Coordinates of C-alpha atoms and ligand atoms in Angstrom, one line a residue:
M1 CA -16.6 53.3 -7.6
P2 CA -16.1 52.7 -3.8
K3 CA -12.6 52.4 -2.6
Q4 CA -12.9 48.6 -1.8
W5 CA -14.0 47.9 -5.4
K6 CA -11.1 49.8 -6.8
I7 CA -8.6 47.7 -4.8
K8 CA -10.3 44.5 -5.9
V9 CA -10.2 45.5 -9.6
I10 CA -6.5 46.4 -9.3
L11 CA -5.7 43.1 -7.6
I12 CA -7.6 41.2 -10.3
L13 CA -5.7 43.0 -13.0
I14 CA -2.4 42.3 -11.3
V15 CA -3.2 38.5 -11.0
A16 CA -4.5 38.4 -14.6
A17 CA -1.3 40.1 -15.9
A18 CA 0.8 37.5 -14.0
V19 CA -1.2 34.6 -15.3
I20 CA -1.2 35.8 -18.9
T21 CA 2.6 36.6 -18.8
A22 CA 3.4 33.1 -17.4
G23 CA 0.9 31.4 -19.6
I24 CA 2.5 32.9 -22.8
Q25 CA 5.9 31.7 -21.6
L26 CA 4.7 28.2 -20.8
Y27 CA 2.8 28.0 -24.1
N28 CA 5.9 29.1 -26.1
H29 CA 8.0 26.6 -24.2
R30 CA 5.6 23.7 -24.9
H31 CA 5.5 24.6 -28.6
Y32 CA 9.2 25.5 -29.1
R33 CA 10.6 23.4 -31.9
M34 CA 14.0 22.0 -31.0
L35 CA 16.4 21.4 -33.9
L36 CA 17.7 17.8 -34.4
T37 CA 20.4 17.6 -37.0
A38 CA 20.8 14.3 -38.8
G39 CA 24.5 13.6 -39.5
P40 CA 26.0 11.6 -42.4
G41 CA 25.4 8.3 -40.7
V42 CA 21.6 8.6 -40.7
T43 CA 20.0 6.2 -43.2
K44 CA 16.3 6.5 -42.4
V45 CA 14.0 8.2 -39.9
H46 CA 10.8 6.8 -38.4
M47 CA 8.4 8.0 -35.8
L48 CA 7.8 6.1 -32.6
S49 CA 4.1 5.9 -33.5
D50 CA 5.1 3.5 -36.3
Y51 CA 5.4 0.9 -33.5
C52 CA 2.2 1.9 -31.6
S53 CA -0.5 3.7 -33.5
G54 CA -2.0 5.1 -30.3
L55 CA 0.9 7.7 -30.2
K56 CA 0.1 9.2 -33.6
G57 CA -0.9 12.8 -33.4
T58 CA 0.1 13.2 -29.7
M59 CA 2.8 15.3 -28.1
A60 CA 4.4 12.0 -27.0
D61 CA 5.3 10.9 -30.6
T62 CA 9.0 11.3 -31.4
H63 CA 11.6 10.8 -34.0
V64 CA 13.5 7.5 -34.3
F65 CA 16.8 7.8 -36.2
F66 CA 18.4 4.8 -37.9
L67 CA 22.2 4.7 -38.7
K68 CA 22.8 1.5 -40.7
G69 CA 26.2 0.4 -41.6
K70 CA 27.2 -1.2 -45.0
E71 CA 28.1 -4.4 -43.3
P72 CA 25.5 -6.4 -41.4
G73 CA 25.9 -6.8 -37.7
G74 CA 24.1 -6.2 -34.4
K75 CA 21.9 -3.4 -33.3
M76 CA 22.0 -0.9 -30.4
L77 CA 19.2 1.4 -29.3
I78 CA 20.1 4.7 -27.5
L79 CA 17.4 6.3 -25.5
A80 CA 17.9 9.9 -24.2
N81 CA 15.5 12.3 -22.4
T82 CA 13.7 9.4 -20.6
H83 CA 13.9 12.1 -18.0
S84 CA 14.0 15.5 -19.8
N85 CA 15.5 17.3 -16.8
E86 CA 18.7 15.2 -17.2
P87 CA 20.0 16.9 -20.4
A88 CA 23.5 15.4 -20.6
S89 CA 21.6 12.4 -22.1
L90 CA 20.2 14.4 -24.9
L91 CA 23.5 16.2 -25.6
A92 CA 25.4 12.9 -25.8
A93 CA 22.7 11.4 -28.1
L94 CA 23.0 14.4 -30.4
I95 CA 26.8 13.9 -30.6
F96 CA 26.1 10.4 -31.8
L97 CA 23.3 11.6 -34.2
E98 CA 25.4 14.3 -35.8
N99 CA 28.7 12.5 -36.0
A100 CA 28.5 8.7 -35.9
V101 CA 29.3 6.8 -39.0
V102 CA 28.3 3.1 -38.6
E103 CA 30.6 0.7 -40.4
K104 CA 29.0 -2.5 -39.2
G105 CA 25.5 -3.2 -37.7
T106 CA 23.0 -0.5 -36.8
L107 CA 22.5 2.3 -34.3
I108 CA 19.0 3.4 -33.5
I109 CA 18.7 6.8 -31.6
I110 CA 15.7 8.3 -29.9
P111 CA 16.9 11.7 -28.6
Q112 CA 13.7 12.8 -27.0
F113 CA 12.2 9.6 -25.6
N114 CA 9.7 11.2 -23.2
N115 CA 8.8 14.0 -25.7
S116 CA 5.9 15.2 -23.5
G117 CA 8.2 15.4 -20.5
G118 CA 10.5 17.6 -22.7
R119 CA 7.6 20.1 -23.0
N120 CA 6.9 20.1 -19.2
T121 CA 8.6 22.2 -16.6
R122 CA 8.7 22.7 -12.8
P123 CA 7.7 26.3 -12.1
G124 CA 7.6 25.7 -8.3
D125 CA 11.3 24.8 -8.4
G126 CA 12.2 27.7 -10.6
Y127 CA 13.5 25.5 -13.4
P128 CA 14.9 27.4 -16.4
L129 CA 12.8 27.0 -19.6
Y130 CA 15.8 26.8 -21.9
F131 CA 19.5 26.4 -21.9
E132 CA 22.1 27.1 -24.6
I133 CA 25.4 25.4 -25.6
Q134 CA 28.1 27.5 -27.1
T135 CA 29.5 26.5 -30.5
S136 CA 32.0 28.1 -32.9
W137 CA 29.1 29.2 -35.1
G138 CA 26.8 30.6 -32.3
T139 CA 24.6 29.1 -29.6
K140 CA 22.5 26.0 -29.9
K141 CA 19.2 26.3 -27.9
F142 CA 17.5 23.5 -26.1
R143 CA 14.2 23.2 -24.3
M144 CA 14.7 22.2 -20.6
G145 CA 12.1 19.6 -19.6
N146 CA 10.9 17.7 -16.6
R147 CA 11.1 14.2 -15.2
D148 CA 7.4 13.4 -15.9
A149 CA 5.2 13.8 -18.9
S150 CA 3.0 16.9 -19.1
P151 CA -0.4 16.6 -17.5
L152 CA -1.7 18.4 -20.6
D153 CA -0.9 15.1 -22.4
Q154 CA -1.8 12.5 -19.8
W155 CA -4.4 13.3 -17.1
P156 CA -5.7 12.6 -14.5
D157 CA -3.2 10.7 -12.4
P158 CA -4.6 7.8 -10.5
D159 CA -4.6 7.8 -6.6
V160 CA -2.2 4.8 -6.9
Y161 CA -0.4 3.7 -10.1
V162 CA -0.9 -0.1 -10.5
H163 CA 2.0 -1.3 -12.7
Y164 CA 1.2 -3.5 -15.7
P165 CA 1.6 -6.5 -15.8
D166 CA 3.2 -7.0 -12.3
K167 CA 0.4 -5.2 -10.4
Q168 CA 3.0 -3.6 -8.1
L169 CA 1.7 -0.4 -6.5
L170 CA 3.8 2.6 -7.4
S171 CA 3.5 6.3 -6.7
F172 CA 0.6 8.1 -8.5
L173 CA 3.1 10.4 -10.2
D174 CA 5.1 7.5 -11.8
I175 CA 2.3 6.8 -14.3
R176 CA 3.8 9.8 -16.1
N177 CA 7.4 8.6 -15.6
T178 CA 8.8 6.7 -18.6
N179 CA 11.2 4.9 -16.4
R180 CA 8.4 3.3 -14.4
T181 CA 6.0 2.4 -17.3
W182 CA 8.0 -0.4 -18.9
P183 CA 7.1 -2.8 -20.6
G184 CA 4.0 -0.8 -21.3
R185 CA 0.9 -1.8 -23.2
P186 CA -0.8 -0.5 -26.4
N187 CA -4.1 0.4 -24.7
G188 CA -2.7 1.8 -21.5
A189 CA -1.9 5.4 -20.4
L190 CA 0.0 7.5 -23.0
M191 CA 3.4 6.8 -21.3
E192 CA 2.7 3.1 -21.3
K193 CA 2.2 3.4 -25.0
V194 CA 5.6 5.2 -25.3
T195 CA 7.4 2.3 -23.6
Y196 CA 5.3 -0.3 -25.4
A197 CA 6.3 1.3 -28.8
A198 CA 10.0 1.1 -27.8
M199 CA 9.5 -2.6 -26.8
E200 CA 7.9 -3.3 -30.1
L201 CA 10.8 -1.5 -31.9
M202 CA 13.3 -3.7 -30.0
R203 CA 11.3 -6.9 -30.7
T204 CA 10.7 -6.3 -34.4
E205 CA 14.1 -4.9 -35.2
K206 CA 15.8 -7.6 -33.1
V207 CA 17.8 -5.0 -31.1
D208 CA 20.7 -6.6 -29.2
M209 CA 21.3 -3.9 -26.6
T210 CA 19.6 -0.8 -25.3
V211 CA 21.3 2.1 -23.5
D212 CA 19.0 4.3 -21.5
I213 CA 21.0 7.5 -20.5
H214 CA 20.3 9.4 -17.3
G215 CA 21.7 11.8 -14.7
A216 CA 21.4 11.5 -10.9
E217 CA 21.9 13.6 -7.7
T218 CA 25.4 13.6 -6.2
M219 CA 23.7 12.7 -2.8
F220 CA 22.1 9.6 -4.4
P221 CA 24.3 6.4 -4.4
V222 CA 23.2 5.2 -7.8
T223 CA 25.3 7.7 -9.8
N224 CA 28.5 7.4 -11.9
C225 CA 27.4 3.9 -12.7
I226 CA 25.9 1.4 -15.2
V227 CA 22.8 -0.4 -13.9
A228 CA 22.3 -3.8 -15.5
P229 CA 20.3 -7.0 -14.9
E230 CA 21.8 -10.4 -14.5
K231 CA 21.9 -11.1 -18.2
A232 CA 23.8 -7.9 -19.0
I233 CA 26.0 -7.6 -15.9
R234 CA 29.1 -9.2 -17.4
I235 CA 29.3 -6.7 -20.3
A236 CA 28.5 -3.8 -17.8
T237 CA 31.3 -4.9 -15.5
M238 CA 33.9 -5.2 -18.3
T239 CA 32.8 -1.8 -19.5
S240 CA 33.0 -0.2 -16.1
L241 CA 36.5 -1.6 -15.3
T242 CA 37.8 -0.5 -18.7
L243 CA 36.5 3.0 -18.4
K244 CA 38.1 3.5 -15.0
A245 CA 41.4 2.0 -16.2
R246 CA 41.7 3.6 -19.6
E247 CA 39.8 6.9 -19.3
G248 CA 40.3 7.7 -15.6
F249 CA 36.8 8.6 -14.5
D250 CA 34.9 6.9 -11.8
N251 CA 32.3 4.3 -12.7
H252 CA 30.8 1.2 -11.0
V253 CA 28.0 -1.3 -11.7
E254 CA 24.7 -1.5 -9.9
P255 CA 22.6 -4.7 -10.2
S256 CA 19.1 -4.1 -11.4
P257 CA 16.7 -5.1 -8.5
S258 CA 14.3 -7.7 -9.6
G259 CA 11.6 -6.6 -7.2
F260 CA 11.3 -3.0 -8.3
R261 CA 9.1 -2.9 -11.4
G262 CA 8.7 -0.6 -14.4
L263 CA 12.3 0.3 -14.9
S264 CA 14.0 0.0 -18.3
H265 CA 17.0 -1.9 -16.9
R266 CA 14.6 -4.6 -15.5
E267 CA 11.6 -4.8 -17.9
I268 CA 13.5 -4.6 -21.3
G269 CA 15.5 -7.7 -20.3
D270 CA 12.5 -9.5 -19.0
F271 CA 10.2 -8.8 -21.9
S272 CA 12.6 -9.1 -24.9
D273 CA 15.9 -10.6 -26.0
T274 CA 17.5 -7.2 -25.7
L275 CA 20.3 -6.5 -23.1
P276 CA 19.4 -3.3 -21.2
F277 CA 21.9 -0.9 -19.6
L278 CA 21.1 2.3 -17.8
L279 CA 23.8 5.0 -17.5
E280 CA 24.0 7.5 -14.7
A281 CA 26.3 10.5 -14.4
P282 CA 26.3 13.0 -11.5
L283 CA 23.9 16.0 -11.9
P284 CA 24.3 18.5 -9.1
F285 CA 21.3 20.5 -10.5
L286 CA 19.0 17.8 -9.3
D287 CA 20.2 17.7 -5.7
Q288 CA 17.8 19.3 -3.2
P289 CA 20.1 21.4 -1.1
T290 CA 21.5 23.7 -3.8
G291 CA 21.2 27.4 -4.5
P292 CA 18.8 28.6 -7.3
K293 CA 18.2 26.2 -10.2
T294 CA 19.9 28.3 -12.8
V295 CA 21.2 27.5 -16.3
K296 CA 24.7 28.1 -14.8
L297 CA 24.2 25.4 -12.2
L298 CA 22.8 23.1 -14.9
L299 CA 25.9 23.6 -17.1
D300 CA 28.8 23.9 -14.6
G301 CA 27.5 21.9 -11.6
K302 CA 29.1 24.3 -9.2
D303 CA 27.2 24.9 -5.9
P304 CA 28.5 26.2 -2.5
F305 CA 26.0 24.1 -0.5
L306 CA 27.1 20.9 -2.2
L307 CA 30.7 21.9 -1.7
S308 CA 30.2 22.1 2.1
L309 CA 28.3 18.8 2.1
A310 CA 31.2 17.2 0.2
K311 CA 33.6 18.3 2.9
K312 CA 31.3 16.5 5.4
N313 CA 31.4 13.3 3.2
K314 CA 27.7 13.5 2.4
L315 CA 28.1 13.1 -1.4
F316 CA 28.6 9.8 -3.3
V317 CA 30.9 11.4 -5.9
P318 CA 34.2 13.4 -5.6
Y319 CA 33.3 17.1 -5.6
D320 CA 35.4 20.3 -5.4
E321 CA 35.4 23.9 -6.5
S322 CA 35.4 22.8 -10.2
G323 CA 31.8 21.4 -9.8
W324 CA 30.7 18.8 -12.3
P325 CA 30.7 20.5 -15.8
M326 CA 28.4 19.4 -18.5
E327 CA 31.2 18.3 -20.8
N328 CA 32.5 15.8 -18.2
R329 CA 29.0 14.3 -17.9
V330 CA 28.4 14.2 -21.7
G331 CA 31.9 12.8 -22.2
Q332 CA 31.3 10.0 -19.6
H333 CA 28.1 9.0 -21.4
C334 CA 29.7 8.9 -24.9
S335 CA 32.6 6.8 -23.6
A336 CA 30.3 4.5 -21.8
V337 CA 28.2 3.9 -24.9
L338 CA 31.2 3.3 -27.1
E339 CA 32.8 0.9 -24.5
L340 CA 29.5 -1.0 -24.2
L341 CA 29.5 -1.4 -28.0
R342 CA 33.1 -2.6 -27.9
Q343 CA 32.6 -5.1 -25.1
F344 CA 29.4 -6.5 -26.7
S345 CA 31.1 -6.8 -30.1
R346 CA 34.1 -8.7 -28.5
K347 CA 31.7 -11.2 -26.9
S348 CA 29.4 -11.6 -29.9
P349 CA 31.5 -11.1 -33.0
D350 CA 28.7 -12.3 -35.3
R351 CA 26.5 -9.4 -34.0
S352 CA 29.4 -6.9 -33.9
I353 CA 28.6 -3.1 -34.1
Q354 CA 31.4 -0.8 -35.4
V355 CA 31.0 2.9 -35.0
K356 CA 33.5 5.7 -35.8
N357 CA 33.8 9.5 -35.5
V358 CA 32.2 9.7 -32.1
P359 CA 34.5 11.4 -29.5
R360 CA 35.3 10.0 -26.1
Y361 CA 35.6 11.5 -22.7
A362 CA 39.0 13.2 -23.0
G363 CA 38.1 14.9 -26.3
I364 CA 34.7 16.2 -25.1
V365 CA 36.3 17.6 -21.9
K366 CA 39.0 19.3 -23.9
N367 CA 36.9 20.7 -26.8
G368 CA 33.5 21.2 -25.1
V369 CA 30.2 19.8 -26.1
G370 CA 29.3 22.5 -28.7
Y371 CA 32.4 21.6 -30.7
Y372 CA 30.7 18.5 -32.0
Y373 CA 27.4 20.2 -33.2
H374 CA 27.3 21.3 -36.8
N375 CA 26.1 24.7 -38.1
P376 CA 22.5 24.1 -39.4
A377 CA 23.2 26.9 -42.0
T378 CA 25.6 24.5 -43.7
I379 CA 23.4 21.4 -43.5
N380 CA 21.1 20.2 -46.2
K381 CA 17.5 21.2 -45.2
K382 CA 16.3 17.6 -45.5
D383 CA 18.6 16.6 -42.7
L384 CA 17.1 19.2 -40.2
Y385 CA 14.3 17.8 -38.0
F386 CA 12.3 20.0 -35.6
N387 CA 10.6 18.5 -32.6
Ligands
ZN401 ZN1 16.7 9.7 -14.8

């Protein structure tokens, strides 16, 4: 074989080895079955496709957990992993799922709302494929996802995404972003079906309030806040003020802009009787000027570049050597959801929702997130769900 050919064959073999190695890792990530443990409060489990048949058999279908109290009351829907690269939302939702006992009214929890996005990743940014949370019985492993649904599930992207029904022109990528496809439609793109199914759930179940949990860059002003439209802003404001006064962490209210379409905090309120709220907590991992996107950065939020930017007043949140640990973010989310429930119940006593056994900010910061996850070896198998 001539020398040139030998070099070509060797190069092809090297490329093939790299493609196969990466391909196996990405295949395993996409098919990794994450454990969801249903706690004592769970009374029934549906699939999102029960509200839009077009989701059945797709990677976008996902579990919907109902926690119904003995006494009738109002209903709250909790959405996590709308953006699957903002995992404090999932971790907070799982604390509710494993621990909440509802005494009055109903909680409905969708821990992996954009389930396709949870199976997507961002190799170009060096995202980790998984992360683990320490518990007293070992580690609990989670799939790290992406902001958008996987192109393996929804493809091709249009040149321009025309929002339904407003016809506003949005970025092509946002057709795979479940915080731009509200209110959705049953015959649209797969992510429009996901949001349509959630709208149907809210309309048929007569859900009073929906909380969509997120995380945002420290260099982005919409962080450490509750975003709410006009009809929900009073409850959001009372919640924000109470959190700051009683629990000592920063929070403010951002009004939902009426001219920017497709967002949960806008469309849910416009297309149903449900009051929408979107929660943001700081997520240094998402900022652009950071070091490598490691699991450590994801969990402790410590980054030297952000620290130097904080000293130049370039961040929208307080930031020092202690970073922004996961337990603080998860604690903020849990407290915000509980306070929204309390404020809503005070204002609408006939639709009151009473929940116990969910920790607040101080407890989660003190004990860590893993403290509230139960050992699956001690749980009845019928209460273990894999997705
Ligand atoms: Zn988000």
